[in-house]
Short mmCIF file of C-alpha atoms and ligand atoms in Angstrom, two decimals:
data_model
loop_
_atom_site.label_atom_id
_atom_site.label_comp_id
_atom_site.label_asym_id
_atom_site.label_seq_id
_atom_site.Cartn_x
_atom_site.Cartn_y
_atom_site.Cartn_z
CA PRO L 1 12.63 -24.42 -48.97
CA GLU L 2 10.78 -21.20 -48.62
CA ARG L 3 11.47 -19.49 -45.28
CA ARG L 4 8.41 -18.55 -43.29
CA VAL L 5 8.29 -15.08 -41.89
CA PRO L 6 7.61 -15.44 -38.14
CA GLN L 7 4.20 -14.14 -37.23
CA SER L 8 4.77 -14.12 -33.47
CA LEU L 9 7.61 -14.26 -31.00
CA GLU L 10 6.81 -17.95 -30.35
CA GLU L 11 7.92 -18.56 -33.96
CA VAL L 12 11.31 -17.02 -33.31
CA ASP L 13 13.59 -19.94 -32.38
CA ASN L 14 15.70 -19.10 -29.31
CA GLY L 15 17.45 -22.41 -29.34
CA GLN L 16 20.15 -21.97 -32.03
CA ILE L 17 23.16 -20.90 -30.01
CA MET L 18 26.37 -20.02 -31.83
CA GLY L 19 29.99 -20.07 -30.82
CA PHE L 20 30.31 -21.11 -27.21
CA GLY L 21 27.76 -23.81 -26.68
CA ALA L 22 28.01 -26.25 -23.82
CA ASP L 23 31.72 -26.68 -24.40
CA LEU L 24 33.66 -23.49 -24.09
CA ALA L 25 36.54 -22.93 -26.48
CA GLU L 26 40.19 -23.00 -25.45
CA ASP L 27 40.41 -19.20 -25.28
CA HIS L 28 37.37 -18.82 -23.00
CA PRO L 29 38.37 -17.88 -19.47
CA GLY L 30 36.14 -20.69 -18.15
CA PHE L 31 37.58 -23.38 -20.41
CA ARG L 32 39.30 -25.27 -17.60
CA ASP L 33 36.67 -24.71 -14.92
CA GLN L 34 34.18 -27.60 -14.97
CA ALA L 35 32.04 -26.11 -12.20
CA TYR L 36 31.70 -22.89 -14.20
CA LYS L 37 30.66 -24.85 -17.29
CA ASP L 38 28.08 -26.81 -15.33
CA ARG L 39 26.67 -23.63 -13.87
CA ARG L 40 26.54 -21.92 -17.24
CA ARG L 41 24.72 -24.93 -18.66
CA ASP L 42 22.17 -24.97 -15.84
CA ILE L 43 21.42 -21.28 -16.32
CA GLY L 44 21.18 -21.88 -20.07
CA ASN L 45 18.61 -24.67 -19.38
CA VAL L 46 16.39 -22.18 -17.53
CA ALA L 47 16.36 -20.10 -20.79
CA ARG L 48 15.71 -23.17 -22.94
CA ALA L 49 12.76 -24.16 -20.81
CA HIS L 50 11.20 -20.71 -20.80
CA ARG L 51 8.02 -20.17 -22.74
CA VAL L 52 6.91 -16.87 -24.19
CA GLY L 53 4.42 -15.15 -21.91
CA GLU L 54 5.59 -16.80 -18.71
CA PRO L 55 7.52 -14.75 -16.19
CA ILE L 56 11.27 -15.27 -16.44
CA PRO L 57 12.31 -17.50 -13.53
CA ARG L 58 14.24 -15.85 -10.76
CA LEU L 59 17.88 -16.90 -10.55
CA GLU L 60 19.71 -17.04 -7.22
CA TYR L 61 23.24 -15.89 -7.90
CA THR L 62 26.15 -17.17 -5.82
CA ALA L 63 28.33 -14.89 -3.69
CA GLU L 64 31.11 -15.30 -6.27
CA GLU L 65 28.80 -14.25 -9.13
CA LEU L 66 27.56 -11.30 -7.14
CA HIS L 67 31.12 -10.26 -6.61
CA VAL L 68 31.76 -10.25 -10.34
CA TRP L 69 28.68 -8.09 -10.98
CA ALA L 70 29.67 -5.71 -8.24
CA THR L 71 33.23 -5.42 -9.61
CA VAL L 72 32.03 -4.60 -13.17
CA LEU L 73 29.30 -2.15 -11.95
CA ARG L 74 31.83 -0.34 -9.75
CA GLU L 75 34.37 0.00 -12.58
CA LEU L 76 31.92 1.25 -15.11
CA LYS L 77 29.43 3.45 -13.31
CA ASP L 78 31.87 6.31 -12.63
CA LEU L 79 32.68 6.53 -16.31
CA TYR L 80 29.12 6.97 -17.49
CA PRO L 81 28.66 10.69 -16.62
CA GLN L 82 31.55 11.55 -18.89
CA HIS L 83 31.14 9.07 -21.74
CA ALA L 84 27.55 7.91 -21.99
CA CYS L 85 24.93 9.74 -24.07
CA ALA L 86 22.14 11.76 -22.39
CA GLU L 87 19.49 9.16 -23.16
CA PHE L 88 21.51 6.43 -21.37
CA LEU L 89 22.04 8.72 -18.40
CA ARG L 90 18.36 9.52 -18.27
CA CYS L 91 17.34 5.83 -18.38
CA LEU L 92 19.91 4.29 -16.09
CA PRO L 93 18.35 5.43 -12.80
CA LEU L 94 15.06 3.68 -13.79
CA PHE L 95 16.77 0.35 -13.12
CA ASN L 96 18.42 1.22 -9.83
CA PHE L 97 21.44 -1.04 -10.39
CA HIS L 98 23.48 -1.51 -7.18
CA GLU L 99 26.37 -3.63 -6.00
CA HIS L 100 24.50 -5.95 -3.57
CA GLU L 101 22.22 -7.66 -6.03
CA VAL L 102 22.46 -9.01 -9.60
CA PRO L 103 19.28 -7.74 -11.23
CA GLN L 104 16.59 -10.20 -12.31
CA LEU L 105 15.60 -10.23 -15.96
CA GLU L 106 11.87 -10.37 -15.13
CA HIS L 107 12.07 -7.17 -13.12
CA LEU L 108 13.95 -5.27 -15.86
CA SER L 109 11.57 -6.61 -18.51
CA GLN L 110 8.65 -5.17 -16.59
CA ILE L 111 10.31 -1.76 -16.43
CA LEU L 112 10.99 -1.85 -20.17
CA LYS L 113 7.34 -2.84 -20.91
CA ARG L 114 6.13 0.16 -18.98
CA GLU L 115 8.63 2.56 -20.57
CA THR L 116 8.73 1.56 -24.25
CA GLY L 117 6.70 -1.65 -24.64
CA TRP L 118 9.90 -3.74 -25.07
CA GLN L 119 10.60 -6.96 -23.21
CA ILE L 120 13.36 -9.39 -22.43
CA ARG L 121 13.38 -13.04 -23.35
CA PRO L 122 16.06 -15.25 -21.79
CA VAL L 123 18.44 -17.11 -24.09
CA ALA L 124 21.15 -19.67 -23.40
CA GLY L 125 24.00 -17.90 -25.25
CA LEU L 126 24.89 -16.04 -28.42
CA LEU L 127 21.80 -16.44 -30.51
CA HIS L 128 21.86 -17.01 -34.28
CA PRO L 129 21.86 -13.57 -35.93
CA ARG L 130 18.65 -14.08 -37.89
CA ASP L 131 16.70 -15.20 -34.82
CA PHE L 132 18.20 -12.47 -32.71
CA LEU L 133 17.30 -9.76 -35.27
CA ASN L 134 13.81 -11.26 -35.80
CA GLY L 135 13.22 -10.92 -32.06
CA LEU L 136 13.72 -7.15 -32.37
CA ALA L 137 10.75 -7.00 -34.74
CA PHE L 138 8.62 -8.24 -31.82
CA LYS L 139 10.16 -5.64 -29.51
CA THR L 140 12.04 -8.39 -27.74
CA PHE L 141 15.61 -8.37 -26.63
CA HIS L 142 17.15 -11.85 -26.12
CA SER L 143 19.34 -11.72 -23.07
CA THR L 144 21.75 -14.18 -21.48
CA GLN L 145 21.44 -14.68 -17.74
CA TYR L 146 24.79 -16.26 -16.83
CA ILE L 147 27.74 -14.18 -15.71
CA ARG L 148 31.34 -14.02 -17.03
CA HIS L 149 34.15 -16.05 -15.46
CA PRO L 150 35.46 -14.61 -12.14
CA SER L 151 39.06 -14.82 -13.28
CA LYS L 152 38.50 -12.02 -15.75
CA PRO L 153 35.78 -9.61 -14.47
CA MET L 154 36.67 -6.97 -17.10
CA TYR L 155 36.59 -9.28 -20.07
CA THR L 156 34.15 -11.61 -21.74
CA PRO L 157 34.34 -13.12 -25.22
CA GLU L 158 30.54 -13.60 -25.33
CA PRO L 159 27.53 -11.68 -24.07
CA ASP L 160 26.79 -12.16 -20.33
CA VAL L 161 24.45 -10.59 -17.87
CA CYS L 162 26.84 -7.65 -17.22
CA HIS L 163 27.02 -6.75 -20.94
CA GLU L 164 23.27 -7.15 -21.48
CA LEU L 165 22.14 -5.27 -18.37
CA LEU L 166 24.63 -2.49 -18.21
CA GLY L 167 25.16 -2.08 -21.96
CA HIS L 168 21.84 -2.83 -23.61
CA VAL L 169 18.97 -2.66 -21.15
CA PRO L 170 19.15 1.12 -20.23
CA MET L 171 18.96 2.23 -23.86
CA LEU L 172 15.86 0.03 -24.44
CA ALA L 173 13.98 2.39 -22.13
CA ASP L 174 14.41 5.19 -24.67
CA GLN L 175 11.66 5.34 -27.31
CA ALA L 176 13.63 6.82 -30.21
CA PHE L 177 16.41 4.30 -29.72
CA CYS L 178 13.78 1.52 -29.62
CA ASP L 179 12.20 2.77 -32.82
CA MET L 180 15.59 2.56 -34.56
CA VAL L 181 16.23 -0.96 -33.31
CA HIS L 182 12.67 -2.02 -34.19
CA SER L 183 13.32 -1.10 -37.81
CA ILE L 184 16.42 -3.27 -37.84
CA GLY L 185 14.26 -6.10 -36.61
CA VAL L 186 11.45 -5.59 -39.12
CA ALA L 187 14.01 -5.31 -41.93
CA SER L 188 15.33 -8.75 -40.92
CA LEU L 189 11.98 -10.54 -41.26
CA CYS L 190 12.08 -10.90 -45.02
CA ALA L 191 15.84 -10.43 -45.45
CA ASP L 192 17.92 -12.92 -47.47
CA ASP L 193 21.16 -14.13 -45.93
CA LYS L 194 23.21 -11.33 -47.54
CA GLN L 195 20.85 -8.76 -46.13
CA ILE L 196 20.95 -10.43 -42.73
CA TRP L 197 24.75 -10.03 -42.77
CA HIS L 198 24.37 -6.35 -43.71
CA LEU L 199 21.87 -5.87 -40.87
CA THR L 200 24.21 -7.66 -38.48
CA LYS L 201 26.87 -5.09 -39.31
CA ILE L 202 24.33 -2.22 -38.92
CA TYR L 203 23.45 -3.64 -35.52
CA TRP L 204 27.10 -3.91 -34.65
CA PHE L 205 27.93 -0.32 -35.62
CA THR L 206 24.86 1.11 -33.86
CA VAL L 207 23.54 -0.98 -30.99
CA GLU L 208 26.93 -2.41 -30.10
CA PHE L 209 29.41 0.30 -30.93
CA GLY L 210 27.44 3.38 -31.90
CA VAL L 211 28.18 6.93 -30.80
CA VAL L 212 25.97 9.97 -31.08
CA GLU L 213 26.65 13.67 -31.54
CA GLU L 214 26.10 15.97 -28.55
CA GLY L 215 27.12 19.49 -29.38
CA ASP L 216 30.72 19.30 -30.46
CA GLU L 217 31.30 16.06 -28.58
CA ILE L 218 30.48 12.40 -29.26
CA LYS L 219 28.93 10.19 -26.59
CA ALA L 220 28.50 6.42 -26.44
CA PHE L 221 25.28 4.56 -26.77
CA GLY L 222 26.60 1.24 -28.01
CA ALA L 223 26.58 -1.57 -25.48
CA GLY L 224 30.04 -2.76 -26.43
CA ILE L 225 31.40 0.61 -25.41
CA LEU L 226 29.24 1.13 -22.32
CA SER L 227 30.05 -2.31 -20.89
CA SER L 228 33.79 -1.93 -21.40
CA PHE L 229 36.10 0.21 -19.31
CA GLY L 230 38.81 0.02 -21.97
CA GLU L 231 36.57 0.71 -24.93
CA MET L 232 35.15 3.77 -23.23
CA GLU L 233 38.62 5.20 -22.70
CA HIS L 234 39.58 4.22 -26.23
CA MET L 235 36.61 6.12 -27.63
CA HIS L 236 37.56 9.16 -25.58
CA THR L 237 41.17 9.24 -26.85
CA GLY L 238 39.83 9.98 -30.36
CA ARG L 239 42.15 7.45 -31.93
CA ALA L 240 39.39 5.71 -33.79
CA LYS L 241 38.04 7.16 -37.09
CA LEU L 242 34.65 8.79 -36.88
CA LEU L 243 32.32 8.22 -39.85
CA PRO L 244 28.75 9.40 -40.45
CA PHE L 245 26.25 6.63 -40.05
CA ASP L 246 24.56 5.53 -43.29
CA PRO L 247 22.64 2.24 -43.35
CA GLU L 248 22.70 2.09 -47.18
CA ALA L 249 26.48 2.21 -47.43
CA LYS L 250 28.64 -0.83 -47.40
CA GLN L 251 29.68 -1.43 -43.78
CA PRO L 252 33.28 -2.28 -42.96
CA LYS L 253 34.40 -5.57 -41.54
CA MET L 254 33.57 -6.06 -37.87
CA SER L 255 36.38 -6.92 -35.55
CA TYR L 256 35.24 -9.28 -32.83
CA LYS L 257 38.53 -10.24 -31.33
CA ASP L 258 41.30 -7.81 -32.33
CA GLY L 259 40.85 -5.32 -29.59
CA TYR L 260 39.14 -1.95 -29.72
CA GLN L 261 37.14 -0.62 -32.67
CA LYS L 262 39.08 1.16 -35.46
CA GLN L 263 36.14 3.30 -36.35
CA TYR L 264 32.85 4.44 -34.88
CA TYR L 265 29.78 5.51 -36.79
CA VAL L 266 28.27 8.73 -35.56
CA LEU L 267 24.52 9.23 -35.33
CA LYS L 268 23.16 12.77 -35.62
CA SER L 269 20.42 11.89 -33.17
CA PHE L 270 18.26 8.90 -32.40
CA ALA L 271 15.29 10.48 -34.14
CA LYS L 272 17.44 10.79 -37.28
CA GLY L 273 18.78 7.27 -36.84
CA ALA L 274 15.27 5.96 -36.50
CA GLN L 275 14.29 7.72 -39.72
CA GLN L 276 17.32 6.39 -41.60
CA LEU L 277 16.60 2.80 -40.57
CA ARG L 278 12.91 3.12 -41.26
CA ASP L 279 13.77 4.19 -44.81
CA TYR L 280 16.22 1.37 -45.27
CA CYS L 281 13.68 -1.09 -43.87
CA ALA L 282 10.97 0.10 -46.20
CA LYS L 283 13.28 -0.50 -49.16
CA ILE L 284 13.80 -4.20 -48.48
CA THR L 285 10.45 -5.10 -46.81
CA PRO L 286 7.12 -5.79 -48.56
CA PRO L 287 4.52 -3.15 -47.85
CA GLU L 288 2.13 -5.60 -46.15
CA VAL L 289 4.88 -6.58 -43.64
CA MET L 290 5.67 -2.86 -43.12
CA ALA L 291 1.96 -2.20 -42.44
CA LYS L 292 1.68 -5.08 -40.03
CA PHE L 293 4.79 -4.29 -37.97
CA MET L 294 5.24 -0.54 -38.16
CA LYS L 295 3.05 2.27 -36.94
CA PRO L 296 2.67 4.92 -39.61
CA ALA L 297 5.39 7.59 -39.33
CA ALA L 298 4.42 10.27 -36.87
N1 H2B X 1 22.74 -13.11 -28.84
C1 H2B X 1 22.68 -12.64 -27.63
N2 H2B X 1 22.33 -13.49 -26.64
N3 H2B X 1 23.00 -11.41 -27.34
C2 H2B X 1 23.39 -10.52 -28.26
O1 H2B X 1 23.67 -9.32 -27.96
C3 H2B X 1 23.45 -10.96 -29.62
C4 H2B X 1 23.09 -12.33 -29.90
N4 H2B X 1 23.75 -10.20 -30.62
N5 H2B X 1 23.17 -12.79 -31.14
C5 H2B X 1 23.59 -10.53 -32.01
C6 H2B X 1 23.70 -12.01 -32.22
C7 H2B X 1 24.37 -9.62 -32.87
O2 H2B X 1 25.68 -9.70 -32.65
C8 H2B X 1 24.07 -9.69 -34.41
C9 H2B X 1 22.72 -9.44 -34.80
O3 H2B X 1 24.57 -10.91 -34.88
FE1 FE X 2 25.54 -6.96 -27.21
#
């Protein structure tokens, strides 16, 4: 059957969760912890019940959950001045993250709306790639609201509130970054499955693991780097290959599980990245869809 291009965010399904659903896999740190699974399911149900346009319900985090957040924040924040890109460092203070409160999605979403017009929509877990990418076309970032298992504060096999808030949210307050990500989203609207896979890799090598040139250094903007102590150090050692970012080129295989990235793609700047993705998007997207979703180039 012909796939309908979603005309509004309501038409982007946020219910198709991949990988870890209600039952966590054997290798998930919470696999043997029924109370954790119940809690994760309850938080997921808040996302499932949320309707577009309503405020995201406030979540009261437990003392144990707060402790996980505080541990992760403490580990990471001292590394940012050295490893994070200038845009991340400029945006981070807007959110005023601190160790005595897990931030609420609604509050962060309001800050993003004010800064770049983006917003957050809660989601119960790892969303299907097509739906996740389609959300970006509507300037919407789907974010989980549960937190990783307390036994492993520095590791999570799936997105959690630490990864989303520390890794993704600050960059979404930067306009050029948002423009780049928006193009990925618009390109996904009419994409076939093969193109969705290509866009998933583009997303992976930019939004998740991208680095950007700053003088003769490279700095991180990818959330997978900025939310991982080990990955930040790994980037800094220079052991990974550095390649120029080119959305048209065949992207290498992504490694989800086998440790740190073997290569990073380097962006010249976010303005250049936004231009590159706009051009790619225009190649695979019908002009009427371009016209509806994209402002004319400045
Ligand atoms: N879902 C959620 N909840 N957070 C993400 O960061 C995410 C996702 N990333 N689904 C997507 C998939 C990404 O890995 C690509 C587009 O598949
Ligand atoms: Fe992510």
